[in-house]
Amino acid sequence: MRSPITLPKDLDGYVFVVTYGRSGSTLVQNLLNAIDGYCIRGENANALVPLAMSWHLLTSYPNVTNAVTRKVPTTSEHPWYGAEEIRAFQYGRNLANAFVREVLAPPVGTRVAGFKEIRWTNDPAQFAPTLNFAYKMFPNTRFVFNTRDHDEVAKSGWWADMSVEAVKANLARADAMFAEYLEKHPERGVRIHYNDYTADLEALKPMY
Protein backbone atom coordinates (compact mmCIF):
# COMPACT_ATOMS: atom_id res chain seq x y z
CA MET A 1 0.00 0.00 0.00
CA ARG A 2 1.30 3.42 -0.96
CA SER A 3 2.11 5.82 1.81
CA PRO A 4 0.30 9.17 1.96
CA ILE A 5 3.81 10.70 1.90
CA THR A 6 4.00 13.42 -0.71
CA LEU A 7 6.99 15.48 0.42
CA PRO A 8 10.66 14.50 0.78
CA LYS A 9 10.69 16.10 4.24
CA ASP A 10 8.08 13.62 5.43
CA LEU A 11 10.77 10.92 5.65
CA ASP A 12 13.80 10.61 7.92
CA GLY A 13 16.19 10.47 5.00
CA TYR A 14 17.23 9.06 1.64
CA VAL A 15 19.83 6.59 0.39
CA PHE A 16 20.92 6.48 -3.23
CA VAL A 17 23.12 3.60 -4.42
CA VAL A 18 25.53 4.92 -7.04
CA THR A 19 27.14 2.20 -9.12
CA TYR A 20 27.44 0.43 -12.49
CA GLY A 21 26.00 -2.81 -13.82
CA ARG A 22 27.07 -6.21 -12.49
CA SER A 23 28.63 -4.67 -9.40
CA GLY A 24 26.53 -6.43 -6.80
CA SER A 25 24.20 -3.46 -6.45
CA THR A 26 21.06 -5.58 -6.22
CA LEU A 27 22.62 -7.33 -3.24
CA VAL A 28 23.25 -3.92 -1.67
CA GLN A 29 19.65 -2.96 -2.41
CA ASN A 30 18.44 -6.11 -0.65
CA LEU A 31 20.70 -5.54 2.35
CA LEU A 32 19.40 -2.01 2.79
CA ASN A 33 15.80 -3.15 2.43
CA ALA A 34 16.39 -5.60 5.28
CA ILE A 35 16.65 -2.59 7.62
CA ASP A 36 13.33 -1.83 9.28
CA GLY A 37 11.60 1.11 7.61
CA TYR A 38 13.86 1.23 4.54
CA CYS A 39 12.44 1.20 1.02
CA ILE A 40 15.25 1.29 -1.54
CA ARG A 41 13.75 0.88 -4.98
CA GLY A 42 15.47 -0.62 -8.01
CA GLU A 43 16.51 1.15 -11.19
CA ASN A 44 14.34 3.76 -12.91
CA ALA A 45 16.23 4.37 -16.19
CA ASN A 46 18.10 7.34 -14.72
CA ALA A 47 14.84 9.28 -14.46
CA LEU A 48 16.24 11.67 -11.86
CA VAL A 49 18.87 13.07 -14.24
CA PRO A 50 16.66 15.25 -16.50
CA LEU A 51 14.92 16.67 -13.43
CA ALA A 52 18.24 17.48 -11.83
CA MET A 53 19.65 19.04 -14.98
CA SER A 54 16.56 21.21 -15.42
CA TRP A 55 17.11 22.59 -11.92
CA HIS A 56 20.86 22.86 -12.51
CA LEU A 57 20.30 25.08 -15.56
CA LEU A 58 18.13 27.46 -13.58
CA THR A 59 20.73 27.74 -10.82
CA SER A 60 23.82 28.04 -13.02
CA TYR A 61 22.87 29.82 -16.25
CA PRO A 62 24.08 33.44 -15.93
CA ASN A 63 21.10 35.03 -17.69
CA VAL A 64 18.80 33.40 -15.17
CA THR A 65 20.87 33.79 -12.02
CA ASN A 66 21.65 37.44 -12.78
CA ALA A 67 17.98 38.22 -13.39
CA VAL A 68 16.93 36.51 -10.18
CA THR A 69 19.63 38.27 -8.16
CA ARG A 70 18.96 41.75 -9.54
CA LYS A 71 15.17 41.47 -9.51
CA VAL A 72 14.89 44.16 -12.17
CA PRO A 73 11.46 43.92 -13.82
CA THR A 74 11.55 43.02 -17.51
CA THR A 75 9.04 43.90 -20.19
CA SER A 76 7.39 41.60 -22.68
CA GLU A 77 9.88 42.78 -25.31
CA HIS A 78 12.85 41.48 -23.29
CA PRO A 79 14.35 38.16 -24.54
CA TRP A 80 14.48 36.90 -20.95
CA TYR A 81 11.08 38.31 -20.01
CA GLY A 82 10.06 37.13 -16.54
CA ALA A 83 13.36 35.47 -15.65
CA GLU A 84 13.49 37.54 -12.47
CA GLU A 85 10.40 35.68 -11.25
CA ILE A 86 11.98 32.22 -11.44
CA ARG A 87 12.03 30.44 -8.07
CA ALA A 88 14.67 27.79 -8.62
CA PHE A 89 14.74 26.34 -5.12
CA GLN A 90 10.98 25.91 -4.97
CA TYR A 91 11.03 24.45 -8.47
CA GLY A 92 13.67 21.92 -7.44
CA ARG A 93 11.78 20.98 -4.31
CA ASN A 94 8.59 20.44 -6.32
CA LEU A 95 10.48 18.17 -8.73
CA ALA A 96 11.73 16.18 -5.75
CA ASN A 97 8.21 16.03 -4.32
CA ALA A 98 6.88 14.58 -7.57
CA PHE A 99 9.73 12.07 -7.77
CA VAL A 100 9.05 10.79 -4.27
CA ARG A 101 5.32 10.64 -4.79
CA GLU A 102 5.16 9.16 -8.31
CA VAL A 103 8.44 7.27 -8.79
CA LEU A 104 9.66 6.09 -5.39
CA ALA A 105 6.11 5.73 -4.05
CA PRO A 106 7.28 4.66 -0.58
CA PRO A 107 4.88 2.32 1.21
CA VAL A 108 3.29 2.99 4.56
CA GLY A 109 5.85 2.70 7.34
CA THR A 110 8.81 3.93 5.31
CA ARG A 111 11.42 5.91 7.23
CA VAL A 112 14.17 6.01 4.59
CA ALA A 113 13.57 5.84 0.85
CA GLY A 114 15.79 5.83 -2.20
CA PHE A 115 16.88 3.72 -5.15
CA LYS A 116 19.85 2.10 -6.80
CA GLU A 117 20.89 3.02 -10.32
CA ILE A 118 23.65 1.80 -12.64
CA ARG A 119 23.45 4.67 -15.15
CA TRP A 120 24.66 7.61 -13.06
CA THR A 121 27.86 7.99 -15.07
CA ASN A 122 26.37 7.70 -18.56
CA ASP A 123 27.10 11.39 -19.10
CA PRO A 124 30.03 12.54 -16.95
CA ALA A 125 28.98 16.20 -17.26
CA GLN A 126 25.66 15.40 -15.57
CA PHE A 127 27.06 13.26 -12.76
CA ALA A 128 27.97 15.84 -10.11
CA PRO A 129 25.01 18.17 -10.84
CA THR A 130 22.61 15.25 -10.43
CA LEU A 131 24.10 14.15 -7.13
CA ASN A 132 24.16 17.76 -5.92
CA PHE A 133 20.47 18.10 -6.76
CA ALA A 134 19.65 14.91 -4.87
CA TYR A 135 21.65 16.01 -1.85
CA LYS A 136 20.07 19.45 -1.70
CA MET A 137 16.46 18.53 -2.48
CA PHE A 138 16.05 15.25 -0.59
CA PRO A 139 16.66 15.90 3.12
CA ASN A 140 19.30 13.85 4.93
CA THR A 141 20.58 12.20 1.78
CA ARG A 142 23.43 9.71 1.80
CA PHE A 143 25.11 8.14 -1.22
CA VAL A 144 26.47 4.60 -1.24
CA PHE A 145 29.10 4.24 -3.96
CA ASN A 146 29.41 0.56 -4.82
CA THR A 147 32.36 -0.77 -6.84
CA ARG A 148 33.68 -4.16 -7.89
CA ASP A 149 36.84 -5.71 -9.32
CA HIS A 150 36.96 -4.70 -12.98
CA ASP A 151 38.11 -8.09 -14.24
CA GLU A 152 35.08 -9.73 -12.64
CA VAL A 153 32.66 -7.14 -13.99
CA ALA A 154 34.11 -7.49 -17.50
CA LYS A 155 33.22 -11.19 -17.50
CA SER A 156 29.68 -10.69 -16.20
CA GLY A 157 26.39 -10.16 -18.00
CA TRP A 158 26.33 -7.91 -21.05
CA TRP A 159 29.83 -6.61 -20.33
CA ALA A 160 31.17 -9.97 -21.55
CA ASP A 161 29.99 -9.10 -25.08
CA MET A 162 32.12 -5.95 -25.14
CA SER A 163 35.81 -5.30 -25.54
CA VAL A 164 37.58 -5.93 -22.24
CA GLU A 165 39.65 -2.78 -22.75
CA ALA A 166 36.52 -0.70 -23.35
CA VAL A 167 34.80 -2.14 -20.30
CA LYS A 168 37.77 -1.49 -18.03
CA ALA A 169 38.10 2.06 -19.32
CA ASN A 170 34.40 2.66 -18.65
CA LEU A 171 34.66 1.25 -15.13
CA ALA A 172 37.87 3.12 -14.35
CA ARG A 173 36.19 6.36 -15.38
CA ALA A 174 33.19 5.60 -13.14
CA ASP A 175 35.36 4.71 -10.15
CA ALA A 176 37.35 7.92 -10.64
CA MET A 177 34.13 9.95 -10.70
CA PHE A 178 32.95 8.29 -7.50
CA ALA A 179 36.28 8.94 -5.79
CA GLU A 180 36.41 12.56 -6.92
CA TYR A 181 32.91 13.28 -5.65
CA LEU A 182 33.61 11.66 -2.28
CA GLU A 183 36.88 13.54 -1.97
CA LYS A 184 35.05 16.83 -2.48
CA HIS A 185 32.08 15.86 -0.31
CA PRO A 186 33.19 13.20 2.20
CA GLU A 187 30.22 13.90 4.43
CA ARG A 188 27.73 12.93 1.74
CA GLY A 189 28.41 9.24 1.41
CA VAL A 190 30.54 6.13 1.66
CA ARG A 191 32.26 3.73 -0.71
CA ILE A 192 31.89 -0.04 -0.41
CA HIS A 193 33.60 -2.66 -2.57
CA TYR A 194 31.88 -5.90 -3.58
CA ASN A 195 35.00 -8.03 -3.27
CA ASP A 196 35.61 -6.71 0.24
CA TYR A 197 32.14 -7.18 1.71
CA THR A 198 31.52 -10.59 0.14
CA ALA A 199 34.74 -11.76 1.80
CA ASP A 200 34.13 -9.99 5.11
CA LEU A 201 30.84 -8.48 6.22
CA GLU A 202 32.74 -5.99 8.38
CA ALA A 203 33.45 -4.13 5.14
CA LEU A 204 29.77 -3.14 5.07
CA LYS A 205 29.98 -1.21 8.35
CA PRO A 206 30.40 2.20 6.65
CA MET A 207 27.02 1.69 4.94
CA TYR A 208 25.25 1.36 8.28
PDB file of C-alpha atoms in Angstrom:
ATOM      1  CA  MET A   1       0.000   0.000   0.000  1.00  0.00           C
ATOM      2  CA  ARG A   2       1.297   3.417  -0.956  1.00  0.00           C
ATOM      3  CA  SER A   3       2.111   5.824   1.810  1.00  0.00           C
ATOM      4  CA  PRO A   4       0.304   9.168   1.958  1.00  0.00           C
ATOM      5  CA  ILE A   5       3.806  10.696   1.905  1.00  0.00           C
ATOM      6  CA  THR A   6       3.998  13.425  -0.714  1.00  0.00           C
ATOM      7  CA  LEU A   7       6.988  15.483   0.417  1.00  0.00           C
ATOM      8  CA  PRO A   8      10.656  14.500   0.783  1.00  0.00           C
ATOM      9  CA  LYS A   9      10.694  16.104   4.236  1.00  0.00           C
ATOM     10  CA  ASP A  10       8.079  13.620   5.433  1.00  0.00           C
ATOM     11  CA  LEU A  11      10.769  10.919   5.645  1.00  0.00           C
ATOM     12  CA  ASP A  12      13.795  10.613   7.924  1.00  0.00           C
ATOM     13  CA  GLY A  13      16.185  10.475   4.995  1.00  0.00           C
ATOM     14  CA  TYR A  14      17.231   9.057   1.640  1.00  0.00           C
ATOM     15  CA  VAL A  15      19.831   6.593   0.393  1.00  0.00           C
ATOM     16  CA  PHE A  16      20.917   6.475  -3.233  1.00  0.00           C
ATOM     17  CA  VAL A  17      23.120   3.600  -4.417  1.00  0.00           C
ATOM     18  CA  VAL A  18      25.528   4.915  -7.041  1.00  0.00           C
ATOM     19  CA  THR A  19      27.145   2.203  -9.124  1.00  0.00           C
ATOM     20  CA  TYR A  20      27.440   0.428 -12.491  1.00  0.00           C
ATOM     21  CA  GLY A  21      25.997  -2.807 -13.820  1.00  0.00           C
ATOM     22  CA  ARG A  22      27.071  -6.213 -12.495  1.00  0.00           C
ATOM     23  CA  SER A  23      28.634  -4.669  -9.402  1.00  0.00           C
ATOM     24  CA  GLY A  24      26.527  -6.434  -6.798  1.00  0.00           C
ATOM     25  CA  SER A  25      24.205  -3.463  -6.450  1.00  0.00           C
ATOM     26  CA  THR A  26      21.055  -5.580  -6.223  1.00  0.00           C
ATOM     27  CA  LEU A  27      22.625  -7.329  -3.241  1.00  0.00           C
ATOM     28  CA  VAL A  28      23.255  -3.916  -1.668  1.00  0.00           C
ATOM     29  CA  GLN A  29      19.650  -2.961  -2.411  1.00  0.00           C
ATOM     30  CA  ASN A  30      18.439  -6.109  -0.650  1.00  0.00           C
ATOM     31  CA  LEU A  31      20.702  -5.540   2.348  1.00  0.00           C
ATOM     32  CA  LEU A  32      19.398  -2.013   2.790  1.00  0.00           C
ATOM     33  CA  ASN A  33      15.804  -3.153   2.430  1.00  0.00           C
ATOM     34  CA  ALA A  34      16.387  -5.597   5.278  1.00  0.00           C
ATOM     35  CA  ILE A  35      16.647  -2.592   7.616  1.00  0.00           C
ATOM     36  CA  ASP A  36      13.332  -1.825   9.277  1.00  0.00           C
ATOM     37  CA  GLY A  37      11.601   1.108   7.611  1.00  0.00           C
ATOM     38  CA  TYR A  38      13.864   1.227   4.543  1.00  0.00           C
ATOM     39  CA  CYS A  39      12.442   1.196   1.022  1.00  0.00           C
ATOM     40  CA  ILE A  40      15.245   1.294  -1.535  1.00  0.00           C
ATOM     41  CA  ARG A  41      13.748   0.875  -4.979  1.00  0.00           C
ATOM     42  CA  GLY A  42      15.469  -0.616  -8.005  1.00  0.00           C
ATOM     43  CA  GLU A  43      16.507   1.150 -11.192  1.00  0.00           C
ATOM     44  CA  ASN A  44      14.342   3.765 -12.911  1.00  0.00           C
ATOM     45  CA  ALA A  45      16.231   4.367 -16.194  1.00  0.00           C
ATOM     46  CA  ASN A  46      18.099   7.338 -14.716  1.00  0.00           C
ATOM     47  CA  ALA A  47      14.842   9.276 -14.456  1.00  0.00           C
ATOM     48  CA  LEU A  48      16.242  11.667 -11.858  1.00  0.00           C
ATOM     49  CA  VAL A  49      18.873  13.075 -14.240  1.00  0.00           C
ATOM     50  CA  PRO A  50      16.658  15.249 -16.495  1.00  0.00           C
ATOM     51  CA  LEU A  51      14.915  16.667 -13.435  1.00  0.00           C
ATOM     52  CA  ALA A  52      18.237  17.483 -11.833  1.00  0.00           C
ATOM     53  CA  MET A  53      19.652  19.043 -14.981  1.00  0.00           C
ATOM     54  CA  SER A  54      16.561  21.209 -15.416  1.00  0.00           C
ATOM     55  CA  TRP A  55      17.113  22.589 -11.916  1.00  0.00           C
ATOM     56  CA  HIS A  56      20.863  22.864 -12.514  1.00  0.00           C
ATOM     57  CA  LEU A  57      20.303  25.075 -15.557  1.00  0.00           C
ATOM     58  CA  LEU A  58      18.129  27.463 -13.579  1.00  0.00           C
ATOM     59  CA  THR A  59      20.730  27.735 -10.822  1.00  0.00           C
ATOM     60  CA  SER A  60      23.818  28.041 -13.022  1.00  0.00           C
ATOM     61  CA  TYR A  61      22.869  29.817 -16.254  1.00  0.00           C
ATOM     62  CA  PRO A  62      24.079  33.444 -15.934  1.00  0.00           C
ATOM     63  CA  ASN A  63      21.098  35.031 -17.686  1.00  0.00           C
ATOM     64  CA  VAL A  64      18.796  33.403 -15.169  1.00  0.00           C
ATOM     65  CA  THR A  65      20.874  33.794 -12.023  1.00  0.00           C
ATOM     66  CA  ASN A  66      21.646  37.441 -12.777  1.00  0.00           C
ATOM     67  CA  ALA A  67      17.981  38.220 -13.393  1.00  0.00           C
ATOM     68  CA  VAL A  68      16.929  36.506 -10.178  1.00  0.00           C
ATOM     69  CA  THR A  69      19.629  38.273  -8.163  1.00  0.00           C
ATOM     70  CA  ARG A  70      18.962  41.749  -9.541  1.00  0.00           C
ATOM     71  CA  LYS A  71      15.167  41.466  -9.511  1.00  0.00           C
ATOM     72  CA  VAL A  72      14.892  44.163 -12.172  1.00  0.00           C
ATOM     73  CA  PRO A  73      11.455  43.921 -13.816  1.00  0.00           C
ATOM     74  CA  THR A  74      11.553  43.018 -17.505  1.00  0.00           C
ATOM     75  CA  THR A  75       9.044  43.899 -20.194  1.00  0.00           C
ATOM     76  CA  SER A  76       7.392  41.601 -22.683  1.00  0.00           C
ATOM     77  CA  GLU A  77       9.884  42.777 -25.310  1.00  0.00           C
ATOM     78  CA  HIS A  78      12.848  41.484 -23.294  1.00  0.00           C
ATOM     79  CA  PRO A  79      14.353  38.164 -24.535  1.00  0.00           C
ATOM     80  CA  TRP A  80      14.476  36.897 -20.948  1.00  0.00           C
ATOM     81  CA  TYR A  81      11.083  38.308 -20.005  1.00  0.00           C
ATOM     82  CA  GLY A  82      10.062  37.130 -16.541  1.00  0.00           C
ATOM     83  CA  ALA A  83      13.356  35.466 -15.654  1.00  0.00           C
ATOM     84  CA  GLU A  84      13.490  37.536 -12.470  1.00  0.00           C
ATOM     85  CA  GLU A  85      10.402  35.681 -11.250  1.00  0.00           C
ATOM     86  CA  ILE A  86      11.981  32.224 -11.442  1.00  0.00           C
ATOM     87  CA  ARG A  87      12.031  30.441  -8.070  1.00  0.00           C
ATOM     88  CA  ALA A  88      14.673  27.792  -8.618  1.00  0.00           C
ATOM     89  CA  PHE A  89      14.737  26.336  -5.119  1.00  0.00           C
ATOM     90  CA  GLN A  90      10.976  25.914  -4.968  1.00  0.00           C
ATOM     91  CA  TYR A  91      11.032  24.446  -8.472  1.00  0.00           C
ATOM     92  CA  GLY A  92      13.671  21.917  -7.445  1.00  0.00           C
ATOM     93  CA  ARG A  93      11.783  20.976  -4.312  1.00  0.00           C
ATOM     94  CA  ASN A  94       8.590  20.438  -6.319  1.00  0.00           C
ATOM     95  CA  LEU A  95      10.480  18.172  -8.727  1.00  0.00           C
ATOM     96  CA  ALA A  96      11.729  16.178  -5.748  1.00  0.00           C
ATOM     97  CA  ASN A  97       8.208  16.031  -4.321  1.00  0.00           C
ATOM     98  CA  ALA A  98       6.884  14.583  -7.569  1.00  0.00           C
ATOM     99  CA  PHE A  99       9.728  12.067  -7.769  1.00  0.00           C
ATOM    100  CA  VAL A 100       9.055  10.787  -4.268  1.00  0.00           C
ATOM    101  CA  ARG A 101       5.315  10.635  -4.795  1.00  0.00           C
ATOM    102  CA  GLU A 102       5.164   9.157  -8.308  1.00  0.00           C
ATOM    103  CA  VAL A 103       8.436   7.266  -8.787  1.00  0.00           C
ATOM    104  CA  LEU A 104       9.660   6.092  -5.388  1.00  0.00           C
ATOM    105  CA  ALA A 105       6.107   5.732  -4.051  1.00  0.00           C
ATOM    106  CA  PRO A 106       7.280   4.661  -0.580  1.00  0.00           C
ATOM    107  CA  PRO A 107       4.878   2.321   1.208  1.00  0.00           C
ATOM    108  CA  VAL A 108       3.294   2.989   4.564  1.00  0.00           C
ATOM    109  CA  GLY A 109       5.852   2.705   7.341  1.00  0.00           C
ATOM    110  CA  THR A 110       8.808   3.929   5.306  1.00  0.00           C
ATOM    111  CA  ARG A 111      11.422   5.913   7.227  1.00  0.00           C
ATOM    112  CA  VAL A 112      14.166   6.014   4.595  1.00  0.00           C
ATOM    113  CA  ALA A 113      13.567   5.845   0.852  1.00  0.00           C
ATOM    114  CA  GLY A 114      15.789   5.825  -2.198  1.00  0.00           C
ATOM    115  CA  PHE A 115      16.877   3.721  -5.146  1.00  0.00           C
ATOM    116  CA  LYS A 116      19.850   2.100  -6.795  1.00  0.00           C
ATOM    117  CA  GLU A 117      20.894   3.019 -10.317  1.00  0.00           C
ATOM    118  CA  ILE A 118      23.650   1.799 -12.643  1.00  0.00           C
ATOM    119  CA  ARG A 119      23.451   4.666 -15.152  1.00  0.00           C
ATOM    120  CA  TRP A 120      24.656   7.612 -13.055  1.00  0.00           C
ATOM    121  CA  THR A 121      27.865   7.987 -15.070  1.00  0.00           C
ATOM    122  CA  ASN A 122      26.365   7.696 -18.564  1.00  0.00           C
ATOM    123  CA  ASP A 123      27.098  11.395 -19.102  1.00  0.00           C
ATOM    124  CA  PRO A 124      30.029  12.542 -16.947  1.00  0.00           C
ATOM    125  CA  ALA A 125      28.980  16.196 -17.261  1.00  0.00           C
ATOM    126  CA  GLN A 126      25.665  15.400 -15.572  1.00  0.00           C
ATOM    127  CA  PHE A 127      27.059  13.263 -12.759  1.00  0.00           C
ATOM    128  CA  ALA A 128      27.966  15.843 -10.107  1.00  0.00           C
ATOM    129  CA  PRO A 129      25.011  18.173 -10.836  1.00  0.00           C
ATOM    130  CA  THR A 130      22.607  15.253 -10.428  1.00  0.00           C
ATOM    131  CA  LEU A 131      24.101  14.152  -7.125  1.00  0.00           C
ATOM    132  CA  ASN A 132      24.160  17.757  -5.924  1.00  0.00           C
ATOM    133  CA  PHE A 133      20.472  18.101  -6.758  1.00  0.00           C
ATOM    134  CA  ALA A 134      19.651  14.906  -4.866  1.00  0.00           C
ATOM    135  CA  TYR A 135      21.649  16.007  -1.846  1.00  0.00           C
ATOM    136  CA  LYS A 136      20.065  19.447  -1.697  1.00  0.00           C
ATOM    137  CA  MET A 137      16.464  18.525  -2.484  1.00  0.00           C
ATOM    138  CA  PHE A 138      16.048  15.246  -0.593  1.00  0.00           C
ATOM    139  CA  PRO A 139      16.660  15.903   3.118  1.00  0.00           C
ATOM    140  CA  ASN A 140      19.304  13.849   4.934  1.00  0.00           C
ATOM    141  CA  THR A 141      20.580  12.197   1.780  1.00  0.00           C
ATOM    142  CA  ARG A 142      23.429   9.707   1.805  1.00  0.00           C
ATOM    143  CA  PHE A 143      25.114   8.141  -1.219  1.00  0.00           C
ATOM    144  CA  VAL A 144      26.469   4.599  -1.239  1.00  0.00           C
ATOM    145  CA  PHE A 145      29.105   4.241  -3.961  1.00  0.00           C
ATOM    146  CA  ASN A 146      29.410   0.564  -4.819  1.00  0.00           C
ATOM    147  CA  THR A 147      32.358  -0.767  -6.838  1.00  0.00           C
ATOM    148  CA  ARG A 148      33.685  -4.163  -7.891  1.00  0.00           C
ATOM    149  CA  ASP A 149      36.841  -5.705  -9.321  1.00  0.00           C
ATOM    150  CA  HIS A 150      36.959  -4.696 -12.975  1.00  0.00           C
ATOM    151  CA  ASP A 151      38.106  -8.093 -14.239  1.00  0.00           C
ATOM    152  CA  GLU A 152      35.083  -9.725 -12.640  1.00  0.00           C
ATOM    153  CA  VAL A 153      32.657  -7.139 -13.988  1.00  0.00           C
ATOM    154  CA  ALA A 154      34.108  -7.486 -17.497  1.00  0.00           C
ATOM    155  CA  LYS A 155      33.220 -11.192 -17.501  1.00  0.00           C
ATOM    156  CA  SER A 156      29.685 -10.691 -16.198  1.00  0.00           C
ATOM    157  CA  GLY A 157      26.388 -10.159 -18.005  1.00  0.00           C
ATOM    158  CA  TRP A 158      26.327  -7.908 -21.048  1.00  0.00           C
ATOM    159  CA  TRP A 159      29.829  -6.613 -20.326  1.00  0.00           C
ATOM    160  CA  ALA A 160      31.171  -9.973 -21.548  1.00  0.00           C
ATOM    161  CA  ASP A 161      29.993  -9.096 -25.076  1.00  0.00           C
ATOM    162  CA  MET A 162      32.118  -5.950 -25.136  1.00  0.00           C
ATOM    163  CA  SER A 163      35.814  -5.303 -25.541  1.00  0.00           C
ATOM    164  CA  VAL A 164      37.582  -5.932 -22.237  1.00  0.00           C
ATOM    165  CA  GLU A 165      39.646  -2.784 -22.748  1.00  0.00           C
ATOM    166  CA  ALA A 166      36.521  -0.697 -23.348  1.00  0.00           C
ATOM    167  CA  VAL A 167      34.795  -2.135 -20.296  1.00  0.00           C
ATOM    168  CA  LYS A 168      37.769  -1.493 -18.033  1.00  0.00           C
ATOM    169  CA  ALA A 169      38.103   2.061 -19.324  1.00  0.00           C
ATOM    170  CA  ASN A 170      34.404   2.658 -18.650  1.00  0.00           C
ATOM    171  CA  LEU A 171      34.661   1.254 -15.130  1.00  0.00           C
ATOM    172  CA  ALA A 172      37.871   3.122 -14.352  1.00  0.00           C
ATOM    173  CA  ARG A 173      36.187   6.355 -15.378  1.00  0.00           C
ATOM    174  CA  ALA A 174      33.194   5.595 -13.144  1.00  0.00           C
ATOM    175  CA  ASP A 175      35.363   4.714 -10.149  1.00  0.00           C
ATOM    176  CA  ALA A 176      37.352   7.917 -10.635  1.00  0.00           C
ATOM    177  CA  MET A 177      34.135   9.955 -10.698  1.00  0.00           C
ATOM    178  CA  PHE A 178      32.946   8.285  -7.499  1.00  0.00           C
ATOM    179  CA  ALA A 179      36.281   8.943  -5.788  1.00  0.00           C
ATOM    180  CA  GLU A 180      36.409  12.564  -6.916  1.00  0.00           C
ATOM    181  CA  TYR A 181      32.907  13.280  -5.646  1.00  0.00           C
ATOM    182  CA  LEU A 182      33.611  11.663  -2.282  1.00  0.00           C
ATOM    183  CA  GLU A 183      36.882  13.545  -1.974  1.00  0.00           C
ATOM    184  CA  LYS A 184      35.048  16.833  -2.480  1.00  0.00           C
ATOM    185  CA  HIS A 185      32.078  15.864  -0.313  1.00  0.00           C
ATOM    186  CA  PRO A 186      33.193  13.201   2.199  1.00  0.00           C
ATOM    187  CA  GLU A 187      30.215  13.900   4.433  1.00  0.00           C
ATOM    188  CA  ARG A 188      27.734  12.934   1.740  1.00  0.00           C
ATOM    189  CA  GLY A 189      28.413   9.239   1.406  1.00  0.00           C
ATOM    190  CA  VAL A 190      30.542   6.126   1.657  1.00  0.00           C
ATOM    191  CA  ARG A 191      32.262   3.726  -0.712  1.00  0.00           C
ATOM    192  CA  ILE A 192      31.894  -0.035  -0.409  1.00  0.00           C
ATOM    193  CA  HIS A 193      33.598  -2.657  -2.573  1.00  0.00           C
ATOM    194  CA  TYR A 194      31.876  -5.904  -3.578  1.00  0.00           C
ATOM    195  CA  ASN A 195      35.000  -8.027  -3.272  1.00  0.00           C
ATOM    196  CA  ASP A 196      35.610  -6.714   0.235  1.00  0.00           C
ATOM    197  CA  TYR A 197      32.143  -7.184   1.713  1.00  0.00           C
ATOM    198  CA  THR A 198      31.517 -10.588   0.141  1.00  0.00           C
ATOM    199  CA  ALA A 199      34.737 -11.756   1.800  1.00  0.00           C
ATOM    200  CA  ASP A 200      34.133  -9.994   5.114  1.00  0.00           C
ATOM    201  CA  LEU A 201      30.838  -8.484   6.224  1.00  0.00           C
ATOM    202  CA  GLU A 202      32.739  -5.994   8.381  1.00  0.00           C
ATOM    203  CA  ALA A 203      33.450  -4.128   5.141  1.00  0.00           C
ATOM    204  CA  LEU A 204      29.772  -3.136   5.073  1.00  0.00           C
ATOM    205  CA  LYS A 205      29.978  -1.211   8.345  1.00  0.00           C
ATOM    206  CA  PRO A 206      30.396   2.202   6.652  1.00  0.00           C
ATOM    207  CA  MET A 207      27.024   1.686   4.945  1.00  0.00           C
ATOM    208  CA  TYR A 208      25.249   1.360   8.278  1.00  0.00           C
TER     209      TYR A 208
END
